[in-house]
Structures are given as structure tokens and as C-alpha cells.
Coordinates of C-alpha atoms in Angstrom, one line a residue:
M1 CA 72.4 38.4 -11.9
E2 CA 72.6 37.7 -8.3
R3 CA 72.0 34.0 -7.4
E4 CA 69.8 34.7 -4.4
I5 CA 67.5 37.0 -6.4
A6 CA 67.3 34.4 -9.3
K7 CA 66.2 31.9 -6.6
R8 CA 63.6 33.9 -5.4
I9 CA 62.1 34.9 -8.7
S10 CA 62.1 31.1 -9.6
R11 CA 60.3 30.2 -6.3
N12 CA 57.7 33.0 -6.6
L13 CA 57.2 32.6 -10.4
K14 CA 56.4 28.8 -9.6
Q15 CA 53.5 30.0 -7.3
W16 CA 52.5 32.7 -9.9
C17 CA 52.0 29.9 -12.4
T18 CA 50.2 27.7 -9.8
D19 CA 47.7 30.4 -9.0
K20 CA 47.5 31.0 -12.8
K21 CA 47.8 34.6 -12.6
Y22 CA 49.3 34.8 -16.1
C23 CA 45.7 34.7 -17.0
Q24 CA 45.1 38.3 -15.7
S25 CA 45.0 40.7 -18.8
N26 CA 46.8 44.0 -18.8
Y27 CA 49.0 42.7 -16.4
S28 CA 52.5 44.3 -17.3
V29 CA 56.1 43.0 -16.5
E30 CA 56.3 45.8 -13.9
D31 CA 53.1 44.4 -12.1
V32 CA 54.5 40.9 -12.0
A33 CA 57.6 42.4 -10.7
E34 CA 56.3 44.2 -8.0
E35 CA 54.0 41.4 -7.2
L36 CA 57.3 39.1 -7.0
D37 CA 59.3 41.9 -5.0
V38 CA 61.9 42.4 -7.6
T39 CA 62.4 45.3 -10.0
A40 CA 61.3 45.1 -13.6
D41 CA 64.8 45.0 -14.8
Q42 CA 65.6 42.1 -12.4
L43 CA 62.8 40.2 -13.8
R44 CA 63.6 40.9 -17.5
R45 CA 67.1 39.8 -16.7
F46 CA 65.9 36.8 -15.1
F47 CA 64.0 35.6 -18.1
L48 CA 66.9 36.5 -20.4
C49 CA 69.6 34.9 -18.5
Y50 CA 67.8 31.8 -17.3
I51 CA 64.5 31.1 -19.6
Q52 CA 66.1 32.8 -22.5
I53 CA 63.0 34.2 -23.8
R54 CA 61.3 37.6 -23.0
F55 CA 58.8 37.4 -20.2
V56 CA 55.8 38.2 -22.7
V57 CA 56.4 35.4 -24.9
W58 CA 57.0 33.1 -21.7
R59 CA 53.5 34.2 -20.8
K60 CA 51.9 34.0 -24.2
K61 CA 53.0 30.3 -24.2
L62 CA 51.4 29.6 -20.9
R63 CA 48.3 31.2 -22.0
I64 CA 48.0 29.4 -25.4
N65 CA 48.9 26.0 -23.5
Y66 CA 46.0 26.5 -20.8
A67 CA 43.8 27.6 -23.8
R68 CA 44.6 24.1 -25.5
N69 CA 43.6 22.4 -22.3
L70 CA 40.1 24.4 -22.1
L71 CA 39.2 23.6 -25.5
L72 CA 39.5 20.0 -24.9
E73 CA 37.7 20.3 -21.6
F74 CA 35.0 22.8 -22.8
P75 CA 34.8 22.0 -26.4
E76 CA 31.2 23.7 -26.6
A77 CA 32.7 27.0 -25.0
P78 CA 33.0 30.1 -27.3
L79 CA 36.3 30.8 -28.4
E80 CA 35.7 34.3 -27.0
Q81 CA 35.0 33.1 -23.5
I82 CA 38.4 30.7 -23.8
G83 CA 40.4 33.6 -24.7
I84 CA 38.9 35.9 -22.0
L85 CA 39.6 33.0 -19.4
V86 CA 43.3 33.0 -20.4
G87 CA 43.8 36.6 -20.3
I88 CA 43.4 37.5 -24.1
N89 CA 40.3 39.6 -24.3
D90 CA 40.1 40.4 -27.8
K91 CA 39.1 37.1 -30.0
A92 CA 40.9 38.2 -32.9
N93 CA 44.1 38.9 -30.7
F94 CA 43.4 35.2 -29.3
R95 CA 43.1 33.4 -32.7
R96 CA 46.2 35.3 -34.0
Q97 CA 48.3 34.4 -30.7
F98 CA 46.8 30.8 -30.8
I99 CA 48.0 30.2 -34.7
E100 CA 51.6 32.0 -33.8
E101 CA 51.9 29.3 -31.0
T102 CA 50.6 26.5 -32.5
G103 CA 50.6 26.9 -36.4
I104 CA 46.8 26.3 -36.6
S105 CA 43.5 28.1 -35.5
P106 CA 41.8 27.3 -32.0
T107 CA 38.9 25.6 -34.0
Q108 CA 41.4 23.7 -36.2
W109 CA 43.2 22.5 -32.9
K110 CA 39.8 21.6 -31.0
D111 CA 38.7 19.6 -34.2
L112 CA 41.9 17.8 -34.6
H113 CA 42.5 16.8 -31.1
S114 CA 38.7 16.1 -30.3
R115 CA 39.0 13.3 -33.2
K116 CA 42.0 11.9 -31.9
C117 CA 40.4 11.5 -28.5
R118 CA 37.5 9.8 -30.0
R119 CA 39.6 7.7 -31.9
N120 CA 41.6 6.7 -28.8
R121 CA 38.3 6.2 -27.0
R122 CA 36.8 3.9 -29.5
R123 CA 40.2 2.0 -29.5
N124 CA 39.9 1.6 -25.9
E125 CA 36.6 0.6 -26.1
R126 CA 37.6 -2.5 -28.6
K127 CA 40.4 -3.4 -26.1
Q128 CA 37.8 -3.8 -23.4
R129 CA 35.6 -5.6 -25.7
H130 CA 38.2 -8.2 -26.5
P131 CA 40.7 -8.1 -23.8
D132 CA 42.6 -11.6 -24.8
I133 CA 43.1 -10.4 -28.4
P134 CA 46.3 -8.4 -28.7
S135 CA 46.0 -4.8 -30.1
L136 CA 47.5 -4.5 -33.4
L137 CA 47.1 -0.6 -33.3

């Protein structure tokens, strides 16, 4: 792959990620390539050569990572809504992809990490009450 094309794809993909365009559902490799002003083949080659995974796998990782953040930020939000926000419109598909990526369901992940957050909050509160006592935790 030509170095200039790879640089352009890389630069444009960074902006694409910043704009969270990976959350758009029904957005094909061809659509993304057109938006980045390259061919679909060039975009596929870029991913295989430089990222070493297929575009759709990379996009799924971005979506699930964003979903994990949303689950912590909005713990009361329905899973279906989180899925829609990250570009996966079907609840069962969202759950399946989440499990493939993390090894646990979205509900299990949220419960596990919210407990960790509560535990850390309590630990910090204890430290604030007794700042002169060194923490053993």
C-alpha cells in the first residue's frame, strides 16, 4: 500500500473515530471508504496491513468499548438503548457481540464493574475520614 494513502486513511480514521461515526448502523466498508475518499479495497488493505484485523472486527471493538463506558455512565439505561447508541440496533445481536468481545453479558459486566466502583468509592471515603492512617488496601 502506498505510504501517502495509508497516512491519509490513518488521519481521516482518527477524525472518524473522534466523531463516533462507528456508531452509525448499516454503515458498510464501502460507505466509510467513500467518506474517507479512498476505495473500499484500499481501506480493507490498510486494515489488514496496519491494524491486522478486518474493518468490521475493529468497528465492533470500538462499539463494544463505547458500550462499556455507556453502561457505567448510564446504569439505568435499557440495554436495547445502549445497543442503538453504539450502532447495534438489535438487542440480541448487541448481547451476542458484547459477550464475544468481553466474555460476559452486558448486564453481568455492568453489575461487576458497578460493584468495583462502589468498593473504590467506599475505600476513598475511608481514606478521606482517616487521612493520616496509611491504607492497607
